[in-house]
Amino acid sequence: MDLEAEIRALQLDSSDENNGVVTPENHNSVGVEKLDKAAEDLKDEVQESVPVPDEQQASEDHDQVMLHTKHNPAKAKEKAAQEKAAKEEAEEKAEANKKRHLNVVFIGHVDAGKSTIGGQILFLSGQVDDRQIQKYEKEAKDKCRESWYMAYIMDTNEEERVKGITVEIGRAHFETQSTRFTILDAPGHKSYVHTMISGASQADIGVLVISARKGEFETGFERGGQTREHVLLAKTFGLSKLIIVVNKMDDPTVRWSKERYDEIEQKIVPFLKASGYNTKKDVCPWWSGPSFFEVLDSIEIPPRDPNGPFRMPIIDKFRDMGTVVMGKVESGSIREGDSLVVMPNKEHVKVVGIYCDEDKVKRAGPGENLRVRITGIEDDEDKVKLKPVPVVTEFVAQLQILELLDNAIFTAGYKAILHIHAVVEECEIVELKSQIDLKTRKPMKKKVLFVKNGAAVVCRIQVLNSICIEKFADFPQLGRFTLRTEGKTIAVGKVTELSSA
């Protein structure tokens, strides 16, 4: 019998006992008593029908549940370490599989079209969209510079756009199927040669842009023109490969004339040979040569040493959540967390961030132009022992005299501006040690008091402030330099001996 039927039966029994008269008081009291009793009986039946586990079984079940929820610190730590190692391995594999990287500096006389070519490259490689180009076209037209709009991609500040000349080193990035490129757009005006030198010191190869327009080529190539000086500076700062781009062939004074191209080639090739470049390999024949992109892709990367001591000349620094330094890695590799020494101040720092082509990376090797965020190391922190770059105020060098001002003589006491990697310092020639025989390339025995244009000499050079340099034989990138005076390059040289600061 179910519960409802029992309740109805109890209610009927209650009516019989009260002579068929149901009063509220009697119904409630009797009904509740019998209902409670029925509920108790039903509860007992239910408990008898459901088996109750014994204490041992209940305890075992509890232990099984607890086993799954219990925290195991050792296993969690091991798993975290494995995940970290796998992540680092994946990052290193991705770094290893990155495309090769090449730094390309565009050099040449003012108005040769360097910035315009750089802008065209970025547009054709998809780095700039049509909307941005339309904006530049309108801006150039408003300034009455309609033909310069492509140059605005590289010339970003207002001064450059108003004057129509590059003042600072423009920097941009693009990629081909096999190579990542960093473009360095150097100024061509003679007033900014020191900035051009900074760009050349960060590059692996150079692109010499020559204007074919009648009169422009001649102005750049004649004595005092920047075409000549830029070639000499490129060679001095280690640009062993130089691509020659003859620009403005569509100019009305040229009209794609092969005769004009041949004329320029006949004049420029002997000068390139005299400057130390091998021009036998013609990779761009007039009639069937590869495109500029194909030439860039085919260039061999200069040898680099990822395992050598870390060397990165600082070309600039700024504050952004700490100190950020910029430069090109000339030797060795850098990782996030590395401890380094900034010379010549011997300041110990830690690397907290590395940025390459606007992307944050964990590590970087030689040839990369980087922004590195650093922080100081406290006295109680471990300072690793490194091989810092030498610091000097005096050094011995082998010097090639190019062209002295007003046919002056070069002797002890001669003062000039020294340009060596990212360093620009006033210097003085304190001693001429010997003159070099240009035929045998060996020092001559007779004592030398002075030399003139075209001579080679071994001399001792002194600077006012301590500088960081290396011997050319150890680190060519940090051991080659130029001497300039009154805005003109008068000599190039290489460091042969170092004196302590």
Coordinates of C-alpha atoms in Angstrom, one line a residue:
M1 CA 0.0 0.0 0.0
D2 CA 1.4 3.4 -0.9
L3 CA 1.6 6.4 1.4
E4 CA -1.5 8.2 0.0
A5 CA -3.6 5.1 0.5
E6 CA -2.4 4.7 4.1
I7 CA -3.2 8.3 4.8
R8 CA -6.7 8.0 3.5
A9 CA -7.2 4.8 5.5
L10 CA -6.0 6.5 8.7
Q11 CA -8.4 9.4 8.1
L12 CA -11.3 6.9 7.7
D13 CA -10.3 5.1 11.0
S14 CA -10.3 8.4 12.8
S15 CA -13.9 9.1 11.7
D16 CA -15.1 5.7 12.9
E17 CA -13.7 6.2 16.4
N18 CA -15.6 9.6 16.8
N19 CA -19.1 8.2 16.0
G20 CA -19.0 9.6 12.5
V21 CA -18.5 13.2 13.7
V22 CA -15.3 14.9 12.5
T23 CA -14.3 17.9 14.5
P24 CA -11.2 20.0 13.7
E25 CA -9.6 19.3 17.0
N26 CA -10.1 15.5 17.0
H27 CA -9.1 15.2 13.3
N28 CA -5.9 17.0 13.7
S29 CA -4.7 15.3 16.8
V30 CA -5.5 11.7 15.8
G31 CA -4.4 12.3 12.1
V32 CA -1.0 13.7 13.0
E33 CA -0.3 10.9 15.5
K34 CA -1.1 8.1 13.1
L35 CA 0.5 10.0 10.2
D36 CA 3.8 10.3 12.1
K37 CA 3.7 6.6 13.0
A38 CA 3.1 5.7 9.3
A39 CA 6.0 7.8 8.2
E40 CA 8.2 6.2 10.8
D41 CA 7.2 2.7 9.6
L42 CA 7.8 3.7 5.9
K43 CA 11.3 5.1 6.7
D44 CA 12.2 1.8 8.4
E45 CA 11.2 -0.1 5.3
V46 CA 13.2 2.1 3.0
Q47 CA 16.3 1.8 5.2
E48 CA 16.0 -2.0 5.2
S49 CA 15.7 -2.1 1.4
V50 CA 18.9 0.0 0.8
P51 CA 22.2 -1.7 1.7
V52 CA 24.6 0.4 3.8
P53 CA 28.3 0.1 3.1
D54 CA 30.5 -1.1 5.9
E55 CA 33.1 1.3 7.5
Q56 CA 36.1 -0.3 5.7
Q57 CA 34.6 0.1 2.3
A58 CA 33.7 3.7 3.0
S59 CA 37.2 4.5 4.2
E60 CA 38.7 2.9 1.0
D61 CA 36.4 5.0 -1.2
H62 CA 37.4 8.2 0.6
D63 CA 41.1 7.4 0.1
Q64 CA 40.6 6.9 -3.6
V65 CA 39.0 10.3 -3.9
M66 CA 41.7 12.0 -1.9
L67 CA 44.4 10.4 -4.0
H68 CA 43.2 12.3 -7.1
T69 CA 42.9 15.7 -5.5
K70 CA 46.2 15.7 -3.5
H71 CA 48.9 18.2 -4.8
N72 CA 52.3 16.7 -5.8
P73 CA 54.9 19.6 -5.7
A74 CA 57.7 17.5 -7.1
K75 CA 55.8 16.4 -10.2
A76 CA 54.3 19.8 -10.8
K77 CA 57.8 21.4 -10.7
E78 CA 59.2 18.7 -13.0
K79 CA 56.3 19.3 -15.5
A80 CA 56.9 23.1 -15.4
A81 CA 60.6 22.6 -16.1
Q82 CA 59.8 20.3 -19.0
E83 CA 57.4 22.8 -20.5
K84 CA 59.9 25.6 -20.1
A85 CA 62.7 23.5 -21.8
A86 CA 60.3 22.6 -24.6
K87 CA 59.4 26.3 -25.1
E88 CA 63.0 27.4 -25.1
E89 CA 63.9 24.6 -27.6
A90 CA 61.1 25.7 -29.9
E91 CA 62.2 29.3 -29.7
E92 CA 65.8 28.3 -30.5
K93 CA 64.7 26.2 -33.4
A94 CA 62.6 29.1 -34.7
E95 CA 65.6 31.4 -34.4
A96 CA 67.8 28.9 -36.2
N97 CA 65.3 28.6 -39.0
K98 CA 65.0 32.4 -39.5
K99 CA 65.9 33.8 -42.8
R100 CA 69.4 35.1 -43.2
H101 CA 69.8 38.8 -42.4
L102 CA 71.5 41.5 -44.4
N103 CA 72.1 45.2 -43.6
V104 CA 72.1 47.3 -46.7
V105 CA 73.2 51.0 -46.8
F106 CA 72.2 53.2 -49.7
I107 CA 75.0 55.8 -50.4
G108 CA 75.8 58.3 -53.1
H109 CA 75.7 61.9 -54.1
V110 CA 72.9 64.2 -53.0
D111 CA 69.7 63.9 -55.2
A112 CA 70.8 60.6 -56.8
G113 CA 67.5 59.1 -55.7
K114 CA 68.5 56.9 -52.7
S115 CA 65.4 57.6 -50.6
T116 CA 63.1 57.2 -53.6
I117 CA 64.6 53.8 -54.4
G118 CA 64.3 52.8 -50.8
G119 CA 60.6 53.8 -50.8
Q120 CA 60.0 51.9 -54.0
I121 CA 61.5 48.8 -52.5
L122 CA 59.2 49.0 -49.5
F123 CA 56.1 49.6 -51.6
L124 CA 56.9 46.7 -54.0
S125 CA 57.6 44.4 -51.1
G126 CA 54.2 45.2 -49.5
Q127 CA 55.5 47.2 -46.5
V128 CA 53.4 50.3 -47.6
D129 CA 49.8 50.2 -48.8
D130 CA 48.1 52.2 -51.5
R131 CA 46.3 54.5 -49.0
Q132 CA 49.6 55.5 -47.4
I133 CA 51.1 56.2 -50.9
Q134 CA 48.1 58.4 -51.8
K135 CA 48.7 60.4 -48.6
Y136 CA 52.3 60.9 -49.5
E137 CA 51.4 62.0 -53.0
K138 CA 49.0 64.6 -51.7
E139 CA 51.6 65.9 -49.1
A140 CA 54.3 66.1 -51.8
K141 CA 52.0 67.9 -54.2
D142 CA 51.1 70.4 -51.4
K143 CA 54.9 71.1 -51.1
C144 CA 55.3 71.4 -54.8
R145 CA 57.5 68.2 -54.8
E146 CA 55.2 65.9 -56.8
S147 CA 58.1 63.6 -57.9
W148 CA 59.4 63.1 -54.3
Y149 CA 56.4 61.3 -52.8
M150 CA 58.2 57.8 -52.8
A151 CA 61.1 59.4 -50.8
Y152 CA 58.7 60.3 -48.0
I153 CA 58.5 56.7 -47.1
M154 CA 62.1 56.9 -45.9
D155 CA 62.4 60.6 -45.2
T156 CA 60.1 60.8 -42.2
N157 CA 60.8 64.1 -40.5
E158 CA 59.5 67.5 -41.6
E159 CA 62.9 69.0 -42.2
E160 CA 63.9 66.3 -44.7
R161 CA 60.6 66.7 -46.6
V162 CA 60.8 70.5 -46.8
K163 CA 64.4 70.6 -47.9
G164 CA 64.2 67.5 -50.1
I165 CA 67.4 66.0 -48.7
T166 CA 68.1 63.2 -46.2
V167 CA 69.5 64.4 -42.9
E168 CA 69.3 61.4 -40.6
I169 CA 69.8 57.6 -41.2
G170 CA 66.5 56.3 -42.4
R171 CA 65.8 52.7 -41.3
A172 CA 63.2 50.2 -42.6
H173 CA 62.8 46.5 -43.1
F174 CA 61.6 44.2 -45.8
E175 CA 61.8 40.5 -46.8
T176 CA 62.3 38.3 -49.8
Q177 CA 61.8 34.6 -49.9
S178 CA 65.2 33.9 -48.6
T179 CA 66.5 37.0 -46.8
R180 CA 65.5 39.6 -44.2
F181 CA 66.8 43.1 -45.1
T182 CA 67.4 46.2 -43.0
I183 CA 67.6 49.3 -45.2
L184 CA 69.8 52.1 -44.1
D185 CA 69.2 55.3 -46.1
A186 CA 72.3 57.5 -45.7
P187 CA 72.4 61.3 -46.4
G188 CA 74.2 62.3 -49.6
H189 CA 74.9 66.0 -48.8
K190 CA 78.5 66.8 -47.9
S191 CA 77.3 68.5 -44.6
Y192 CA 76.1 65.1 -43.3
V193 CA 79.0 62.8 -44.2
H194 CA 79.4 62.1 -40.5
T195 CA 75.9 60.6 -40.5
M196 CA 76.7 58.7 -43.6
I197 CA 79.7 57.2 -41.8
S198 CA 77.4 56.0 -39.0
G199 CA 75.2 54.2 -41.5
A200 CA 78.1 52.6 -43.3
S201 CA 79.4 51.3 -40.0
Q202 CA 76.1 49.4 -39.4
A203 CA 75.9 47.8 -42.8
D204 CA 77.1 44.6 -44.4
I205 CA 76.9 45.7 -48.0
G206 CA 76.5 49.0 -49.8
V207 CA 74.3 50.2 -52.7
L208 CA 75.9 53.1 -54.5
V209 CA 73.2 55.1 -56.4
I210 CA 74.4 57.1 -59.4
S211 CA 72.2 59.6 -61.3
A212 CA 72.4 59.2 -65.0
R213 CA 71.0 62.7 -65.6
K214 CA 73.3 64.9 -67.6
G215 CA 75.3 67.1 -65.2
E216 CA 74.3 65.2 -62.0
F217 CA 76.7 62.3 -62.5
E218 CA 79.5 64.6 -63.4
T219 CA 78.9 66.7 -60.2
G220 CA 78.9 63.7 -58.0
F221 CA 81.9 62.1 -59.6
E222 CA 84.3 65.0 -59.9
R223 CA 86.7 65.9 -57.2
G224 CA 84.8 67.0 -54.1
G225 CA 81.7 65.1 -55.1
Q226 CA 80.2 62.7 -52.7
T227 CA 80.2 59.7 -55.1
R228 CA 84.0 59.5 -54.7
E229 CA 84.1 60.1 -51.0
H230 CA 81.2 57.6 -50.3
V231 CA 83.0 54.9 -52.2
L232 CA 86.2 55.4 -50.1
L233 CA 84.3 55.5 -46.9
A234 CA 82.4 52.4 -47.8
K235 CA 85.6 50.5 -48.4
T236 CA 87.2 51.9 -45.2
F237 CA 84.3 50.7 -43.1
G238 CA 84.4 47.2 -44.4
L239 CA 81.7 47.1 -47.1
S240 CA 83.4 44.5 -49.2
K241 CA 80.5 44.3 -51.6
L242 CA 79.1 47.4 -53.4
I243 CA 76.1 47.2 -55.8
I244 CA 76.2 50.1 -58.4
V245 CA 72.7 51.3 -59.3
V246 CA 72.5 53.7 -62.3
N247 CA 69.3 55.7 -61.6
K248 CA 67.2 58.2 -63.6
M249 CA 67.7 56.4 -66.9
D250 CA 64.2 57.5 -67.8
D251 CA 65.2 61.2 -67.5
P252 CA 64.7 63.3 -70.7
T253 CA 68.4 63.9 -70.9
V254 CA 69.1 60.2 -71.0
R255 CA 66.0 58.4 -72.5
W256 CA 67.4 54.9 -71.6
S257 CA 70.5 55.5 -73.6
K258 CA 72.9 52.6 -73.6
E259 CA 75.7 55.1 -74.6
R260 CA 75.1 57.1 -71.4
Y261 CA 75.2 53.9 -69.3
D262 CA 78.5 52.8 -71.0
E263 CA 79.9 56.3 -70.5
I264 CA 79.2 56.1 -66.7
E265 CA 80.5 52.6 -66.5
Q266 CA 83.8 53.5 -68.2
K267 CA 84.4 56.3 -65.7
I268 CA 83.3 54.6 -62.5
V269 CA 84.9 51.2 -63.0
P270 CA 88.6 52.4 -62.9
F271 CA 87.8 54.4 -59.8
L272 CA 86.2 51.4 -58.1
K273 CA 89.3 49.3 -58.9
A274 CA 91.6 52.0 -57.5
S275 CA 89.5 52.1 -54.3
G276 CA 90.0 48.3 -53.8
Y277 CA 86.9 46.8 -55.3
N278 CA 87.0 43.9 -57.7
T279 CA 84.8 44.8 -60.7
K280 CA 85.5 41.8 -62.9
K281 CA 82.3 40.1 -62.0
D282 CA 79.5 41.8 -63.9
V283 CA 76.3 40.6 -62.3
C284 CA 74.1 43.0 -64.1
P285 CA 74.7 43.0 -67.9
W286 CA 72.9 45.8 -69.7
W287 CA 70.8 43.6 -71.9
S288 CA 69.8 40.6 -69.8
G289 CA 70.7 41.3 -66.2
P290 CA 68.7 40.2 -63.1
S291 CA 66.4 42.5 -61.2
F292 CA 67.6 44.6 -58.3
F293 CA 65.8 42.2 -55.9
E294 CA 67.5 39.2 -57.5
V295 CA 70.9 40.9 -57.1
L296 CA 70.2 41.6 -53.4
D297 CA 69.1 38.0 -52.8
S298 CA 72.2 36.6 -54.5
I299 CA 74.6 38.6 -52.4
E300 CA 76.7 36.4 -50.1
I301 CA 76.6 37.3 -46.4
P302 CA 80.0 38.3 -44.9
P303 CA 81.5 35.8 -42.4
R304 CA 80.3 36.3 -38.8
D305 CA 81.4 34.8 -35.5
P306 CA 78.4 33.9 -33.2
N307 CA 80.7 32.4 -30.6
G308 CA 83.2 35.2 -30.2
P309 CA 83.2 37.8 -27.4
F310 CA 80.1 40.0 -27.5
R311 CA 80.7 43.4 -29.2
M312 CA 78.0 45.9 -30.0
P313 CA 79.0 49.5 -30.6
I314 CA 76.3 51.8 -29.2
I315 CA 75.0 54.3 -31.8
D316 CA 72.2 55.7 -29.7
K317 CA 70.4 55.3 -26.4
F318 CA 67.1 56.5 -24.9
R319 CA 64.9 56.0 -21.8
D320 CA 61.9 53.7 -22.1
M321 CA 61.0 51.7 -19.1
G322 CA 64.7 51.7 -18.3
T323 CA 67.6 52.3 -20.6
V324 CA 67.5 51.2 -24.3
V325 CA 70.7 51.1 -26.3
M326 CA 70.8 50.6 -30.1
G327 CA 73.6 49.1 -32.3
K328 CA 74.7 46.4 -34.6
V329 CA 76.1 43.2 -33.1
E330 CA 79.6 42.8 -34.6
S331 CA 80.6 39.7 -32.8
G332 CA 79.1 37.1 -30.4
S333 CA 75.5 36.5 -29.4
I334 CA 73.2 38.0 -26.8
R335 CA 70.4 36.5 -24.8
E336 CA 67.7 37.8 -22.5
G337 CA 69.1 37.7 -19.0
D338 CA 72.7 38.0 -20.0
S339 CA 75.1 40.1 -17.8
L340 CA 77.2 42.6 -19.8
V341 CA 79.7 45.4 -19.3
V342 CA 79.2 48.8 -20.9
M343 CA 82.6 50.3 -21.7
P344 CA 84.5 52.5 -21.2
N345 CA 82.6 53.2 -17.9
K346 CA 82.8 49.5 -16.8
E347 CA 79.1 49.6 -15.9
H348 CA 77.7 46.1 -15.2
V349 CA 74.2 45.7 -16.7
K350 CA 71.6 43.0 -17.2
V351 CA 69.7 42.4 -20.5
V352 CA 66.0 42.5 -19.8
G353 CA 64.7 42.8 -23.4
I354 CA 65.9 42.4 -27.0
Y355 CA 64.1 43.8 -30.0
C356 CA 64.9 43.0 -33.6
D357 CA 63.0 44.4 -36.6
E358 CA 60.4 45.7 -34.1
D359 CA 59.9 42.2 -32.7
K360 CA 60.9 41.1 -29.2
V361 CA 63.2 38.1 -29.4
K362 CA 65.0 35.9 -26.8
R363 CA 68.4 35.9 -28.5
A364 CA 70.2 37.5 -31.4
G365 CA 73.5 36.9 -33.2
P366 CA 76.1 38.9 -35.2
G367 CA 74.9 41.1 -38.0
E368 CA 71.6 42.1 -36.3
N369 CA 70.7 45.7 -35.7
L370 CA 69.1 45.7 -32.2
R371 CA 67.4 47.7 -29.5
V372 CA 68.5 46.2 -26.1
R373 CA 66.8 47.2 -22.9
I374 CA 69.2 47.0 -20.0
T375 CA 69.1 47.6 -16.2
G376 CA 71.9 48.1 -13.7
I377 CA 73.2 45.3 -11.5
E378 CA 73.2 45.8 -7.8
D379 CA 76.5 45.4 -5.8
D380 CA 75.2 42.2 -4.1
E381 CA 74.3 40.5 -7.4
D382 CA 76.7 38.2 -9.2
K383 CA 78.8 39.9 -11.8
V384 CA 80.1 37.5 -14.5
K385 CA 83.7 37.8 -15.7
L386 CA 83.7 38.9 -19.3
K387 CA 86.4 39.9 -21.8
P388 CA 85.6 43.6 -22.2
V389 CA 86.7 45.7 -25.2
P390 CA 90.1 47.5 -24.8
V391 CA 89.8 51.2 -23.7
V392 CA 92.6 53.6 -24.9
T393 CA 93.5 57.2 -25.3
E394 CA 96.4 56.4 -27.6
F395 CA 97.1 53.9 -30.4
V396 CA 99.4 53.1 -33.3
A397 CA 97.9 52.9 -36.8
Q398 CA 98.8 52.4 -40.4
L399 CA 97.4 55.4 -42.3
Q400 CA 96.8 56.1 -46.0
I401 CA 96.9 59.8 -46.8
L402 CA 94.2 60.7 -49.4
E403 CA 94.1 64.4 -50.0
L404 CA 95.2 67.0 -47.5
L405 CA 93.6 70.5 -47.6
D406 CA 95.5 73.1 -49.6
N407 CA 98.3 70.6 -50.2
A408 CA 99.3 70.8 -46.5
I409 CA 101.9 68.5 -45.0
F410 CA 101.1 65.7 -42.6
T411 CA 103.3 65.7 -39.5
A412 CA 103.3 65.4 -35.7
G413 CA 100.8 67.9 -34.3
Y414 CA 98.3 67.5 -37.1
K415 CA 94.8 67.6 -35.7
A416 CA 91.6 66.0 -37.2
I417 CA 88.3 64.3 -36.4
L418 CA 88.5 60.5 -35.8
H419 CA 85.6 58.3 -37.0
I420 CA 85.9 54.7 -35.8
H421 CA 82.7 52.5 -35.6
A422 CA 80.2 54.6 -33.6
V423 CA 82.9 56.9 -32.1
V424 CA 83.6 60.5 -33.2
E425 CA 86.5 62.1 -31.4
E426 CA 89.0 64.9 -31.9
C427 CA 92.5 63.5 -32.3
E428 CA 96.1 64.6 -32.8
I429 CA 99.1 62.9 -34.5
V430 CA 101.8 62.8 -31.8
E431 CA 104.4 60.8 -33.7
L432 CA 105.3 59.6 -37.2
K433 CA 107.0 56.3 -36.7
S434 CA 107.8 55.3 -40.2
Q435 CA 106.8 55.7 -43.9
I436 CA 105.6 52.7 -45.8
D437 CA 107.0 51.8 -49.2
L438 CA 104.0 51.7 -51.5
K439 CA 105.5 49.0 -53.7
T440 CA 106.7 46.5 -51.0
R441 CA 104.1 47.7 -48.4
K442 CA 106.9 47.5 -45.8
P443 CA 108.2 50.3 -43.5
M444 CA 111.1 52.3 -44.8
K445 CA 114.2 52.6 -42.6
K446 CA 114.8 56.3 -43.0
K447 CA 113.3 58.6 -40.3
V448 CA 110.3 60.5 -41.4
L449 CA 109.3 64.0 -40.3
F450 CA 106.3 64.6 -42.6
V451 CA 104.4 63.1 -45.6
K452 CA 102.2 64.5 -48.4
N453 CA 99.2 63.3 -50.4
G454 CA 99.2 59.7 -51.4
A455 CA 101.7 58.6 -48.8
A456 CA 101.3 55.7 -46.4
V457 CA 102.6 56.0 -42.9
V458 CA 102.7 54.4 -39.4
C459 CA 101.9 56.9 -36.7
R460 CA 100.8 57.3 -33.1
I461 CA 97.5 58.9 -32.6
Q462 CA 96.1 60.4 -29.3
V463 CA 92.5 61.3 -28.4
L464 CA 91.3 63.5 -25.5
N465 CA 88.7 61.0 -24.1
S466 CA 88.9 57.3 -23.6
I467 CA 87.5 55.3 -26.5
C468 CA 86.8 51.6 -27.1
I469 CA 88.6 50.1 -30.1
E470 CA 90.2 46.9 -31.2
K471 CA 93.3 46.0 -33.3
F472 CA 92.3 45.5 -36.9
A473 CA 93.8 42.1 -36.9
D474 CA 91.5 41.0 -34.1
F475 CA 88.3 42.8 -35.0
P476 CA 88.3 44.5 -38.4
Q477 CA 84.9 46.2 -37.7
L478 CA 86.3 47.9 -34.6
G479 CA 89.8 48.6 -35.9
R480 CA 89.3 50.6 -39.1
F481 CA 88.8 54.4 -39.2
T482 CA 88.9 57.6 -41.1
L483 CA 90.3 61.0 -40.4
R484 CA 88.4 64.1 -41.5
T485 CA 88.9 67.8 -41.3
E486 CA 86.8 70.7 -42.3
G487 CA 84.2 68.4 -43.7
K488 CA 86.6 66.4 -45.9
T489 CA 88.0 62.9 -45.6
I490 CA 91.8 63.3 -45.6
A491 CA 93.0 59.8 -44.6
V492 CA 91.9 56.2 -43.9
G493 CA 93.6 53.8 -41.6
K494 CA 93.6 50.7 -39.4
V495 CA 94.7 50.2 -35.8
T496 CA 97.8 48.0 -35.4
E497 CA 98.8 48.5 -31.7
L498 CA 96.9 49.6 -28.5
S499 CA 98.1 51.5 -25.5
S500 CA 96.4 51.3 -22.1
A501 CA 94.1 54.2 -21.2

